[in-house]
mmCIF file of C-alpha atoms in Angstrom:
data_model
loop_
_atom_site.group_PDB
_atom_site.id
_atom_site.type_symbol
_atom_site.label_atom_id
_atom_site.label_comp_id
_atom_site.label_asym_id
_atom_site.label_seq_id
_atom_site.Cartn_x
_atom_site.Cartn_y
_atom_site.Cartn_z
ATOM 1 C CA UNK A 1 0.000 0.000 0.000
ATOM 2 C CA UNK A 2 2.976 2.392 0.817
ATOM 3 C CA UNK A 3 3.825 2.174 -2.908
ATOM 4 C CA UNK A 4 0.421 3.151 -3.666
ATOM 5 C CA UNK A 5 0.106 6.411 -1.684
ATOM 6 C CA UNK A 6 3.346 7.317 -3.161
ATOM 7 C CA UNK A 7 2.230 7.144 -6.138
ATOM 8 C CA UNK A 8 -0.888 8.617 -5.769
ATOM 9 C CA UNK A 9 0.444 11.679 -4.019
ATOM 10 C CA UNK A 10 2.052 13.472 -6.920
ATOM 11 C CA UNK A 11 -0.822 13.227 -8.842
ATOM 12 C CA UNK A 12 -2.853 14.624 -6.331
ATOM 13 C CA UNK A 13 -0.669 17.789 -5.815
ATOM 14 C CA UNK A 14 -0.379 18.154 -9.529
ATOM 15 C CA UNK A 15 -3.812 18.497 -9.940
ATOM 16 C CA UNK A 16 -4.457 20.806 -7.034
ATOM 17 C CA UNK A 17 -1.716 23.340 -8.406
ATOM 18 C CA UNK A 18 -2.835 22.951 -12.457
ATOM 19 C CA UNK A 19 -6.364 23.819 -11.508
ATOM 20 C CA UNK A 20 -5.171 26.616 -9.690
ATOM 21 C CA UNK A 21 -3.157 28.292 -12.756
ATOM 22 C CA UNK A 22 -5.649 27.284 -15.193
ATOM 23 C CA UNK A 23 -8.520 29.011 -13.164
ATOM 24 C CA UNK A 24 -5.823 32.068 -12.551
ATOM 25 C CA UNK A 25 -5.115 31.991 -16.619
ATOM 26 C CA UNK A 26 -9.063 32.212 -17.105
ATOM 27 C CA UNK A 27 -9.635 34.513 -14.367
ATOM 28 C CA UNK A 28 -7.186 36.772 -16.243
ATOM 29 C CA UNK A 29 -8.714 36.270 -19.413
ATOM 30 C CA UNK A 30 -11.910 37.674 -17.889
ATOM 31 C CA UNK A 31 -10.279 40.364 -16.953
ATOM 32 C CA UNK A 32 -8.217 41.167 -20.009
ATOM 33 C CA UNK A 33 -11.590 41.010 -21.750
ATOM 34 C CA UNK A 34 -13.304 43.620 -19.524
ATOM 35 C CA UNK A 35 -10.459 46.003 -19.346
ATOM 36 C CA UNK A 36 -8.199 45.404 -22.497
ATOM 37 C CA UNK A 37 -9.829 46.139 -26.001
ATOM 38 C CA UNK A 38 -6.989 46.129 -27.743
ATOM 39 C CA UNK A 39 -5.105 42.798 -28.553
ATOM 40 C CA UNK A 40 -6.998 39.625 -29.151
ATOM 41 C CA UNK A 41 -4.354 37.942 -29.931
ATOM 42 C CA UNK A 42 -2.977 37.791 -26.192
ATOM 43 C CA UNK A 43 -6.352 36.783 -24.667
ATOM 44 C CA UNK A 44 -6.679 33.760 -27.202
ATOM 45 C CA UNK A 45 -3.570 32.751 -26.054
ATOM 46 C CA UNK A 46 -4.318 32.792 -22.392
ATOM 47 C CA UNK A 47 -7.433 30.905 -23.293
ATOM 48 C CA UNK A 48 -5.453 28.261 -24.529
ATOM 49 C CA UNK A 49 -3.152 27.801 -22.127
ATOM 50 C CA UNK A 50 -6.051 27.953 -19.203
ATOM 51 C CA UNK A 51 -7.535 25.560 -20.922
ATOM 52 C CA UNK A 52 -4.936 23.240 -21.255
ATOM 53 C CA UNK A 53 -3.620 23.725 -18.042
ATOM 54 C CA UNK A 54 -7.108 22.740 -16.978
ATOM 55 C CA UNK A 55 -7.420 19.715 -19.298
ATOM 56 C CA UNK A 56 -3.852 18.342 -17.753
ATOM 57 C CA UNK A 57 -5.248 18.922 -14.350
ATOM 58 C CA UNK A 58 -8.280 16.510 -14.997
ATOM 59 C CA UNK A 59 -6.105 13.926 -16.504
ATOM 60 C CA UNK A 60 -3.917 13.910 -13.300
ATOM 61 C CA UNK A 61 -6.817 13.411 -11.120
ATOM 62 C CA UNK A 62 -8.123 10.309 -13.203
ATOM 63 C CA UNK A 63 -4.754 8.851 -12.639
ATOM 64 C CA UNK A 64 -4.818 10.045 -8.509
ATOM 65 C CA UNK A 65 -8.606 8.218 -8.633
ATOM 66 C CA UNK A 66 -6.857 5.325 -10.029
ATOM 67 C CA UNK A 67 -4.767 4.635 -7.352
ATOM 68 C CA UNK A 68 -6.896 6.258 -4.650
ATOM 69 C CA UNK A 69 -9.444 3.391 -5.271
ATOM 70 C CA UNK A 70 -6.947 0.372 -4.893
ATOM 71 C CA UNK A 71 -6.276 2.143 -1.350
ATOM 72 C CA UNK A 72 -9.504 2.341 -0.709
ATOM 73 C CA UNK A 73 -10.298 -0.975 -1.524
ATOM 74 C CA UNK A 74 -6.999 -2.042 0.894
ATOM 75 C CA UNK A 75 -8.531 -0.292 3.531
ATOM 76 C CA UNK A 76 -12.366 -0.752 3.774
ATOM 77 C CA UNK A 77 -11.359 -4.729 3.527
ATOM 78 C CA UNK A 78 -9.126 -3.984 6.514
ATOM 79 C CA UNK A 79 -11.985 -2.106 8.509
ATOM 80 C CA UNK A 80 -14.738 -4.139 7.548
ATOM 81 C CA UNK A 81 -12.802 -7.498 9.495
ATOM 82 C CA UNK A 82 -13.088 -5.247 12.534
ATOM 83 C CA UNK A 83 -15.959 -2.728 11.927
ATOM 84 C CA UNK A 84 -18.728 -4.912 10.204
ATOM 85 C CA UNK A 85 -21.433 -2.164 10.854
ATOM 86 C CA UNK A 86 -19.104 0.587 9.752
ATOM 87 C CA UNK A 87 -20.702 3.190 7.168
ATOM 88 C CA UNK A 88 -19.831 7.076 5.534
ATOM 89 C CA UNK A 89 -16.930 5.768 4.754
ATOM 90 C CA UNK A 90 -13.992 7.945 2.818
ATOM 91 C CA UNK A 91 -10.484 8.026 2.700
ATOM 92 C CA UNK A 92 -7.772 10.087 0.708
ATOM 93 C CA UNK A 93 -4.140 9.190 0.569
ATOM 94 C CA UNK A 94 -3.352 8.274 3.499
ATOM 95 C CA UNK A 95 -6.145 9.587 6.005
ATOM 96 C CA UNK A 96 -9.751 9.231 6.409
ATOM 97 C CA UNK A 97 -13.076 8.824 8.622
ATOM 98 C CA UNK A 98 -15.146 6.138 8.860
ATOM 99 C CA UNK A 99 -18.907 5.855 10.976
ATOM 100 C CA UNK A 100 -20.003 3.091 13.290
ATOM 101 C CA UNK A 101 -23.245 3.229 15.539
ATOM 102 C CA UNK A 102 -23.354 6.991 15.383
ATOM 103 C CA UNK A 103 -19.453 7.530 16.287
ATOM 104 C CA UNK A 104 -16.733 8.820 13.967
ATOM 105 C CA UNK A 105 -13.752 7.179 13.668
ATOM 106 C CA UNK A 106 -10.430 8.615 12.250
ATOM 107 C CA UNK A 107 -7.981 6.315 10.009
ATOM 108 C CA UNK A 108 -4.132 7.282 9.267
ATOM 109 C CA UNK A 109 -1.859 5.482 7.896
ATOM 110 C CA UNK A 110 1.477 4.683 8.752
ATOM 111 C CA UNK A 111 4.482 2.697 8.133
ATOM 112 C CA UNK A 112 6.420 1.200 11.056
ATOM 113 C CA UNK A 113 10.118 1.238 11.776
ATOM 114 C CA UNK A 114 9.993 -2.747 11.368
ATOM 115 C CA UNK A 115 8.004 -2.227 7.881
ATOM 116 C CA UNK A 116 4.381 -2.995 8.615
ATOM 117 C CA UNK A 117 2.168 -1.146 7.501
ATOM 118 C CA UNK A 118 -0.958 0.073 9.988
ATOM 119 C CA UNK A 119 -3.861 1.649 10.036
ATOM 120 C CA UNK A 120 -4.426 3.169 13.255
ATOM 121 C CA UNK A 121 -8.070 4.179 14.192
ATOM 122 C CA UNK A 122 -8.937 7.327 16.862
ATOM 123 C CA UNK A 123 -12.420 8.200 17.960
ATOM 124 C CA UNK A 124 -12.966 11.999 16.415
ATOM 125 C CA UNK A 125 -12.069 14.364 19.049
ATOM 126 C CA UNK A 126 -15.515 16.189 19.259
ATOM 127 C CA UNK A 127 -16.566 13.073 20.897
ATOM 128 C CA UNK A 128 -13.574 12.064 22.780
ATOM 129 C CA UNK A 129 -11.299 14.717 24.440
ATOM 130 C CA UNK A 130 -7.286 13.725 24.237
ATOM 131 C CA UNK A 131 -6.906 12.843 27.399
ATOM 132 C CA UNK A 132 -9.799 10.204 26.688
ATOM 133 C CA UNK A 133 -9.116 8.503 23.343
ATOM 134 C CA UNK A 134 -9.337 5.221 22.463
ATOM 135 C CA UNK A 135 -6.393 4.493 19.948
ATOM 136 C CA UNK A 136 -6.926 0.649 17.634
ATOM 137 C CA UNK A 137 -3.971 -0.641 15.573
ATOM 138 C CA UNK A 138 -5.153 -2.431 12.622
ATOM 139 C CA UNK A 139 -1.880 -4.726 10.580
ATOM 140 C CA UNK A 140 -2.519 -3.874 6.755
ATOM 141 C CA UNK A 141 -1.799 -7.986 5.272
ATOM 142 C CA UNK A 142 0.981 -7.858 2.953
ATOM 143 C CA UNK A 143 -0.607 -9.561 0.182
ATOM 144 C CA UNK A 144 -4.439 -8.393 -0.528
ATOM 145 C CA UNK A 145 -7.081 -9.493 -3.161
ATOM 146 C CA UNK A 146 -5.370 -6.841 -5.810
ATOM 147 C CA UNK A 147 -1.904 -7.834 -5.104
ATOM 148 C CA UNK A 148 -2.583 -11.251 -5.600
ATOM 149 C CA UNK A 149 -4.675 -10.986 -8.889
ATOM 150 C CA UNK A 150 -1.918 -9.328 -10.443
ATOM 151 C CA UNK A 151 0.727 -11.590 -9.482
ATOM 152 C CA UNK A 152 -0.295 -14.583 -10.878
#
C-alpha cells in the first residue's frame, strides 16, 4: 500500500496546483476582456493555455482516482474485518473517517520502523477529548485481493 500512496500523491498535488493556474489563466482572461480592447491575440492565447492547463489537471486526477481506489479498496477490507457495521466511509491518501453506531472514527496510515504497515483508528475528538481517546492498531496484510490478482 505504501507504494500506492506514493504514487498517488504526486498526482494529487499536480492536480491541485494545475487547476489553480488554469482558473488564474481564465480569471485573467476575464479580466483582459473587460479592461483590455486592444489585442486579441494575447487573450486567445491565455485561453489556450487555461484551458490546457485545466485539461492536464483533470487527466492527473483520473490517474490520482486510479490509485486512490486500490487504497480504498486495501482499507475498507481492513476495517470491515473489525468494523462490520461501519458506514460514511472515505479516505484520501493516506487519512480518512469512517462511521459506526453513530461515532466517527479517524484512520491514518502509517508505516512502522519494522516495515508494517498500519492503520491506526482514533475516535474523532468532538466526541472524545485527548486525554480520553481510544487508539486501535489495525496490521494492513501484505498480500491483498489486488496484489494477488496481479501476481499470478
Amino acid at each position: 500500500m505504501e507504494q500506492l500512496v506514493y504514487a498517488a500523491t504526486i498526482p494529487y498535488f499536480a492536480t491541485i496546483i494545475l487547476f489553480i493556474f488554469g482558473g488564474a489563466f481564465l480569471g485573467v482572461i476575464i479580466l483582459m476582456f473587460v479592461f483590455y480592447d486592444e489585442d486579441k491575440k494575447i487573450i486567445i492565447t491565455l485561453l489556450a493555455v487555461g484551458i490546457i492547463l485545466l485539461a492536464l489537471g483533470y487527466y492527473c486526477k483520473n490517474i490520482y482516482s486510479r490509485y486512490n481506489n486500490q487504497i480504498k479498496s486495501i482499507v475498507k477490507d481492513v476495517i470491515a474485518r473489525e468494523y462490520p457495521d461501519a458506514t460514511e466511509f472515505r479516505f484520501e491518501l493516506d487519512m480518512g473517517y469512517f462511521t459506526e453506531n453513530d461515532i466517527e472514527y479517524k484512520i491514518q496510515y502509517k508505516k512502522t520502523i519494522s516495515n508494517e504497515e498500519k492503520l491506526i483508528i482514533t475516535v474523532n475528538d468532538f466526541i472524545a477529548p485527548d486525554n480520553n481517546k481510544s487508539i486501535k492498531t489495525l496490521d494492513i496484510p501484505k498480500e491483498t485481493k489486488n496484489n494477488e490478482s496481479t501476481n499470478n
